[in-house]
XYZ file of N, CA, C and O in Angstrom:
512
model
N 8.458 -9.023 13.050
C 9.435 -9.806 12.332
C 10.363 -10.497 13.315
O 10.623 -9.999 14.403
N 10.893 -11.605 12.893
C 11.821 -12.337 13.738
C 13.200 -12.321 13.115
O 13.364 -12.445 11.913
N 14.195 -12.182 13.940
C 15.589 -12.209 13.509
C 16.365 -12.924 14.594
O 16.402 -12.481 15.742
N 16.956 -14.055 14.255
C 17.699 -14.844 15.243
C 16.848 -15.169 16.464
O 17.327 -15.129 17.597
N 15.582 -15.453 16.250
C 14.707 -15.836 17.348
C 14.205 -14.684 18.193
O 13.461 -14.890 19.129
N 14.611 -13.472 17.896
C 14.161 -12.307 18.670
C 13.172 -11.498 17.847
O 13.273 -11.434 16.632
N 12.264 -10.880 18.511
C 11.324 -10.001 17.826
C 12.019 -8.674 17.590
O 12.585 -8.085 18.501
N 11.992 -8.206 16.350
C 12.611 -6.928 16.009
C 11.550 -5.850 15.949
O 10.487 -6.067 15.379
N 11.832 -4.733 16.501
C 10.909 -3.608 16.438
C 11.307 -2.731 15.267
O 12.477 -2.627 14.923
N 10.333 -2.110 14.664
C 10.586 -1.223 13.545
C 11.466 -0.065 13.985
O 11.314 0.478 15.073
N 12.386 0.321 13.115
C 13.266 1.449 13.417
C 12.522 2.769 13.281
O 12.979 3.787 13.770
N 11.395 2.754 12.618
C 10.630 3.975 12.379
C 9.241 3.851 12.975
O 8.620 2.795 12.900
N 8.751 4.913 13.508
C 7.379 4.939 13.982
C 6.441 5.035 12.780
O 6.870 5.351 11.668
N 5.172 4.791 13.014
C 4.190 4.917 11.940
C 4.218 6.331 11.367
O 4.167 6.518 10.157
N 4.332 7.326 12.226
C 4.344 8.722 11.784
C 5.548 9.001 10.892
O 5.426 9.657 9.860
N 6.705 8.481 11.273
C 7.906 8.683 10.463
C 7.777 7.982 9.116
O 8.176 8.519 8.080
N 7.212 6.774 9.109
C 7.015 6.047 7.843
C 6.042 6.802 6.947
O 6.257 6.902 5.740
N 4.971 7.329 7.531
C 3.995 8.084 6.764
C 4.640 9.317 6.136
O 4.419 9.605 4.957
N 5.455 10.009 6.887
C 6.150 11.189 6.356
C 7.078 10.795 5.211
O 7.165 11.497 4.201
N 7.757 9.657 5.343
C 8.651 9.181 4.292
C 7.852 8.837 3.028
O 8.259 9.179 1.917
N 6.709 8.191 3.200
C 5.850 7.844 2.065
C 5.365 9.111 1.368
O 5.348 9.199 0.141
N 4.994 10.114 2.141
C 4.526 11.377 1.559
C 5.639 12.058 0.767
O 5.397 12.570 -0.328
N 6.867 12.062 1.283
C 7.997 12.661 0.550
C 8.274 11.911 -0.750
O 8.541 12.515 -1.781
N 8.186 10.587 -0.692
C 8.397 9.777 -1.890
C 7.329 10.086 -2.932
O 7.638 10.269 -4.108
N 6.076 10.149 -2.509
C 4.973 10.444 -3.435
C 5.143 11.823 -4.063
O 4.902 11.985 -5.267
N 5.560 12.797 -3.284
C 5.793 14.139 -3.830
C 6.893 14.109 -4.885
O 6.785 14.750 -5.931
N 7.947 13.351 -4.627
C 9.041 13.236 -5.594
C 8.586 12.522 -6.865
O 9.097 12.794 -7.955
N 7.625 11.629 -6.752
C 7.129 10.858 -7.903
C 6.020 11.566 -8.664
O 5.572 11.082 -9.704
N 5.565 12.704 -8.174
C 4.394 13.383 -8.729
C 4.519 13.647 -10.231
O 3.555 13.451 -10.972
N 5.664 14.051 -10.702
C 5.830 14.346 -12.131
C 5.580 13.089 -12.960
O 4.847 13.127 -13.955
N 6.139 11.965 -12.543
C 5.931 10.712 -13.277
C 4.492 10.221 -13.127
O 3.930 9.660 -14.067
N 3.889 10.426 -11.968
C 2.506 9.984 -11.749
C 1.514 10.741 -12.626
O 0.482 10.189 -13.005
N 1.802 11.982 -12.966
C 0.896 12.782 -13.823
C 0.625 12.068 -15.150
O -0.466 12.172 -15.694
N 1.610 11.339 -15.646
C 1.462 10.602 -16.909
C 0.312 9.591 -16.831
O -0.315 9.277 -17.838
N 0.039 9.107 -15.620
C -0.965 8.058 -15.429
C -2.252 8.581 -14.797
O -3.115 7.799 -14.418
N -2.388 9.887 -14.698
C -3.523 10.482 -13.998
C -4.872 10.041 -14.574
O -5.770 9.637 -13.832
N -5.026 10.104 -15.886
C -6.315 9.751 -16.499
C -6.634 8.267 -16.320
O -7.733 7.934 -15.854
N -5.704 7.342 -16.639
C -6.053 5.935 -16.403
C -6.294 5.611 -14.929
O -7.180 4.822 -14.605
N -5.537 6.239 -14.026
C -5.759 6.004 -12.595
C -7.166 6.450 -12.211
O -7.889 5.732 -11.517
N -7.582 7.620 -12.671
C -8.912 8.127 -12.325
C -10.013 7.248 -12.908
O -11.030 7.007 -12.257
N -9.830 6.753 -14.137
C -10.848 5.878 -14.734
C -10.974 4.576 -13.957
O -12.075 4.114 -13.655
N -9.827 3.976 -13.644
C -9.836 2.718 -12.888
C -10.445 2.950 -11.509
O -11.278 2.168 -11.050
N -10.051 4.027 -10.866
C -10.581 4.346 -9.529
C -12.097 4.496 -9.555
O -12.799 3.969 -8.684
N -12.594 5.192 -10.555
C -14.045 5.391 -10.683
C -14.746 4.046 -10.883
O -15.758 3.767 -10.247
N -14.204 3.197 -11.737
C -14.823 1.903 -12.026
C -14.811 0.962 -10.828
O -15.709 0.141 -10.673
N -13.774 1.061 -9.987
C -13.641 0.162 -8.844
C -14.041 0.803 -7.519
O -13.902 0.182 -6.468
N -14.543 2.044 -7.580
C -14.935 2.789 -6.371
C -13.769 2.907 -5.389
O -13.919 2.647 -4.183
N -12.609 3.258 -5.903
C -11.407 3.472 -5.093
C -11.023 4.940 -5.144
O -11.321 5.634 -6.111
N -10.301 5.376 -4.147
C -9.724 6.716 -4.161
C -8.526 6.688 -5.110
O -7.629 5.859 -4.938
N -8.477 7.561 -6.112
C -7.335 7.557 -7.036
C -6.006 7.784 -6.318
O -4.970 7.283 -6.748
N -6.053 8.503 -5.198
C -4.820 8.733 -4.438
C -4.262 7.427 -3.885
O -3.041 7.279 -3.763
N -5.136 6.477 -3.556
C -4.674 5.180 -3.056
C -3.939 4.418 -4.155
O -2.869 3.860 -3.920
N -4.495 4.423 -5.362
C -3.829 3.761 -6.487
C -2.491 4.432 -6.765
O -1.466 3.758 -6.934
N -2.477 5.756 -6.797
C -1.238 6.493 -7.044
C -0.201 6.198 -5.962
O 0.993 6.057 -6.257
N -0.639 6.083 -4.712
C 0.286 5.790 -3.612
C 0.917 4.417 -3.773
O 2.119 4.247 -3.556
N 0.117 3.435 -4.184
C 0.661 2.088 -4.401
C 1.669 2.119 -5.545
O 2.761 1.547 -5.446
N 1.330 2.805 -6.627
C 2.241 2.914 -7.765
C 3.543 3.589 -7.336
O 4.637 3.146 -7.707
N 3.440 4.623 -6.543
C 4.623 5.335 -6.063
C 5.493 4.426 -5.199
O 6.708 4.349 -5.384
N 4.883 3.716 -4.278
C 5.650 2.874 -3.360
C 6.217 1.629 -4.028
O 7.315 1.202 -3.713
N 5.476 1.055 -4.947
C 5.913 -0.201 -5.561
C 6.970 -0.016 -6.647
O 7.868 -0.850 -6.777
N 6.850 1.043 -7.438
C 7.778 1.182 -8.574
C 8.332 2.581 -8.746
O 9.027 2.838 -9.725
N 7.994 3.476 -7.816
C 8.367 4.882 -7.943
C 7.857 5.417 -9.284
O 8.535 6.128 -10.001
N 6.638 5.013 -9.613
C 5.944 5.413 -10.851
C 6.750 5.035 -12.084
O 6.810 5.760 -13.066
N 7.372 3.858 -12.018
C 8.113 3.316 -13.149
C 9.611 3.546 -13.097
O 10.362 2.899 -13.828
N 10.068 4.425 -12.245
C 11.492 4.773 -12.174
C 12.382 3.567 -11.877
O 13.482 3.455 -12.430
N 11.921 2.646 -11.056
C 12.733 1.510 -10.629
C 12.641 0.302 -11.561
O 13.224 -0.732 -11.271
N 11.917 0.434 -12.656
C 11.646 -0.717 -13.510
C 12.531 -0.770 -14.742
O 12.941 0.255 -15.284
N 12.784 -1.987 -15.195
C 13.509 -2.228 -16.434
C 12.538 -2.914 -17.394
O 12.247 -4.097 -17.233
N 12.010 -2.145 -18.333
C 11.006 -2.648 -19.270
C 9.819 -3.273 -18.527
O 9.290 -4.295 -18.931
N 9.448 -2.652 -17.404
C 8.295 -3.093 -16.634
C 8.604 -4.057 -15.510
O 7.751 -4.326 -14.677
N 9.817 -4.593 -15.463
C 10.172 -5.612 -14.470
C 11.004 -5.027 -13.338
O 11.777 -4.099 -13.534
N 10.870 -5.639 -12.164
C 11.739 -5.287 -11.044
C 13.126 -5.882 -11.292
O 13.351 -6.580 -12.273
N 14.038 -5.599 -10.406
C 15.428 -6.043 -10.558
C 15.548 -7.562 -10.667
O 16.385 -8.075 -11.402
N 14.714 -8.314 -9.937
C 14.786 -9.775 -9.920
C 13.908 -10.446 -10.972
O 13.811 -11.672 -11.005
N 13.220 -9.637 -11.788
C 12.335 -10.150 -12.836
C 11.207 -11.022 -12.274
O 10.752 -11.958 -12.928
N 10.756 -10.715 -11.064
C 9.675 -11.462 -10.432
C 8.375 -10.685 -10.378
O 7.309 -11.261 -10.266
N 8.464 -9.364 -10.410
C 7.278 -8.511 -10.328
C 7.240 -7.600 -11.539
O 8.276 -7.157 -12.026
N 6.015 -7.324 -11.989
C 5.832 -6.622 -13.252
C 4.858 -5.469 -13.089
O 3.856 -5.578 -12.386
N 5.154 -4.381 -13.724
C 4.223 -3.273 -13.821
C 4.359 -2.237 -12.734
O 5.114 -2.384 -11.779
N 3.601 -1.174 -12.916
C 3.639 -0.046 -11.987
C 3.286 -0.461 -10.564
O 3.822 0.081 -9.603
N 2.376 -1.430 -10.438
C 1.930 -1.858 -9.109
C 2.626 -3.137 -8.668
O 2.288 -3.697 -7.624
N 3.601 -3.602 -9.450
C 4.444 -4.748 -9.120
C 3.660 -6.012 -8.801
O 3.639 -6.513 -7.682
N 3.011 -6.538 -9.819
C 2.233 -7.761 -9.702
C 3.176 -8.953 -9.808
O 3.986 -9.034 -10.734
N 3.069 -9.863 -8.863
C 3.947 -11.032 -8.801
C 3.634 -11.977 -9.948
O 2.503 -12.428 -10.105
N 4.651 -12.302 -10.732
C 4.447 -13.145 -11.911
C 4.080 -14.576 -11.563
O 3.516 -15.293 -12.373
N 4.410 -15.023 -10.355
C 4.091 -16.394 -9.963
C 2.641 -16.541 -9.510
O 2.112 -17.639 -9.496
N 2.009 -15.437 -9.140
C 0.640 -15.508 -8.648
C -0.404 -15.114 -9.695
O -1.535 -15.569 -9.632
N -0.027 -14.253 -10.618
C -0.998 -13.726 -11.575
C -0.403 -13.683 -12.974
O 0.763 -13.371 -13.154
N -1.244 -13.965 -13.955
C -0.850 -13.773 -15.340
C -1.036 -12.299 -15.652
O -2.088 -11.721 -15.359
N -0.042 -11.671 -16.212
C -0.118 -10.229 -16.418
C -1.144 -9.865 -17.484
O -1.392 -10.604 -18.420
N -1.713 -8.701 -17.284
C -2.720 -8.179 -18.191
C -2.225 -6.837 -18.717
O -2.018 -5.906 -17.951
N -2.034 -6.745 -20.003
C -1.619 -5.481 -20.607
C -0.148 -5.170 -20.428
O 0.589 -5.858 -19.750
N 0.255 -4.093 -21.061
C 1.622 -3.588 -20.969
C 1.832 -3.028 -19.561
O 0.890 -2.562 -18.922
N 3.046 -3.029 -19.075
C 3.367 -2.694 -17.686
C 2.826 -1.355 -17.206
O 2.542 -1.194 -16.030
N 2.661 -0.389 -18.106
C 2.172 0.926 -17.674
C 0.829 1.285 -18.308
O 0.452 2.438 -18.371
N 0.090 0.261 -18.730
C -1.198 0.490 -19.389
C -2.345 0.589 -18.378
O -2.217 0.188 -17.219
N -3.457 1.102 -18.847
C -4.659 1.157 -18.015
C -5.114 -0.253 -17.639
O -5.571 -0.472 -16.513
N -4.986 -1.200 -18.568
C -5.356 -2.588 -18.267
C -4.562 -3.113 -17.081
O -5.096 -3.787 -16.208
N -3.275 -2.814 -17.081
C -2.429 -3.313 -16.004
C -2.727 -2.597 -14.685
O -2.727 -3.221 -13.618
N -2.987 -1.300 -14.746
C -3.378 -0.555 -13.544
C -4.694 -1.124 -13.008
O -4.871 -1.282 -11.791
N -5.603 -1.475 -13.901
C -6.872 -2.087 -13.500
C -6.633 -3.434 -12.822
O -7.239 -3.738 -11.794
N -5.745 -4.235 -13.381
C -5.451 -5.542 -12.787
C -4.871 -5.365 -11.374
O -5.331 -6.007 -10.428
N -3.892 -4.492 -11.235
C -3.292 -4.266 -9.925
C -4.295 -3.700 -8.928
O -4.310 -4.089 -7.753
N -5.139 -2.805 -9.388
C -6.148 -2.198 -8.510
C -7.221 -3.196 -8.108
O -7.726 -3.157 -6.977
N -7.563 -4.089 -9.005
C -8.527 -5.146 -8.684
C -7.953 -6.067 -7.612
O -8.657 -6.449 -6.662
N -6.685 -6.405 -7.735
C -6.011 -7.214 -6.718
C -6.017 -6.457 -5.385
O -6.259 -7.042 -4.328
N -5.791 -5.155 -5.441
C -5.818 -4.322 -4.244
C -7.191 -4.363 -3.579
O -7.302 -4.543 -2.359
N -8.256 -4.217 -4.365
C -9.620 -4.262 -3.830
C -9.886 -5.617 -3.171
O -10.440 -5.682 -2.059
N -9.496 -6.686 -3.818
C -9.701 -8.022 -3.250
C -8.943 -8.167 -1.933
O -9.464 -8.751 -0.972
N -7.752 -7.629 -1.873
C -6.957 -7.690 -0.637
C -7.598 -6.875 0.480
O -7.654 -7.316 1.625
N -8.083 -5.691 0.140
C -8.762 -4.852 1.136
C -10.015 -5.567 1.648
O -10.268 -5.606 2.856
N -10.785 -6.152 0.732
C -11.997 -6.879 1.135
C -11.661 -8.045 2.067
O -12.392 -8.324 3.022
N -10.555 -8.720 1.789
C -10.130 -9.842 2.628
C -9.763 -9.359 4.034
O -10.153 -9.972 5.030
N -9.037 -8.265 4.132
C -8.679 -7.710 5.441
C -9.941 -7.273 6.182
O -10.092 -7.529 7.380
N -10.875 -6.631 5.480
C -12.118 -6.192 6.113
C -12.932 -7.376 6.634
O -13.526 -7.300 7.703
N -12.931 -8.475 5.877
C -13.674 -9.659 6.318
C -13.023 -10.289 7.549
O -13.716 -10.752 8.459
N -11.710 -10.280 7.594
C -10.998 -10.865 8.735
C -11.040 -9.972 9.971
O -10.948 -10.467 11.091
N -11.115 -8.675 9.758
C -11.041 -7.717 10.866
C -12.152 -6.667 10.746
O -11.880 -5.482 10.551
N -13.404 -7.084 10.883
C -14.522 -6.157 10.672
C -14.595 -5.028 11.709
O -15.206 -3.997 11.437
N -13.986 -5.211 12.843
C -14.063 -4.175 13.884
C -12.971 -3.112 13.733
O -13.017 -2.090 14.401
N -12.003 -3.362 12.891
C -10.940 -2.375 12.671
C -11.503 -1.165 11.925
O -12.431 -1.284 11.123
N -10.893 -0.013 12.145
C -11.254 1.174 11.364
C -10.747 0.988 9.941
O -9.829 0.190 9.695
N -11.322 1.730 9.002
C -10.882 1.650 7.609
C -9.407 2.013 7.488
O -8.661 1.370 6.746
N -8.972 3.004 8.236
C -7.568 3.405 8.215
C -6.655 2.242 8.596
O -5.658 1.969 7.935
N -7.022 1.540 9.648
C -6.209 0.389 10.081
C -6.278 -0.745 9.053
O -5.280 -1.412 8.805
N -7.434 -0.973 8.483
C -7.573 -2.011 7.474
C -6.681 -1.709 6.260
O -6.067 -2.616 5.703
N -6.621 -0.459 5.874
C -5.788 -0.083 4.720
C -4.300 -0.229 5.018
O -3.518 -0.580 4.151
N -3.925 0.061 6.248
C -2.505 -0.113 6.620
C -2.117 -1.550 6.508
O -1.060 -1.906 6.069
C-alpha cells in the first residue's frame, strides 16, 4: 500500500493476522452454526471446503453480526459474504442458501482467476 508516496508495511505479520482470523472465527462459531447446512450443501456443489466459506462469512460480516437487514454500514455490500451491489445483482435474501451460493460462486471464480495468473504458486498462496 502507498501512503504519502511511501510504501507502508503491514503492522502485523502473516502469523499474527492468521491468529486474529482464527480468534474471530471462534467467536463467530455460534452464529455460523445457523448456516452450517446451507454452507455444506453449497460447498459440496461447488467442490469447496465448507471451512473456507465459513471463514469468508466470518471475516466479511461476522456471520451477520455487523449487518443491518443484510447491508453493511455504507449500504454498498449485501449479505453474509458482502457482495458488492455495484458489481453483482443480489440473489436471494442476505442469509439464504441462494445468497451463500452466489457469494461462493464469486469466490470460486476469483480463486480460478488467481490460479490462472499464478499457476506456479502453491494453493495456500493462491488462497491468500
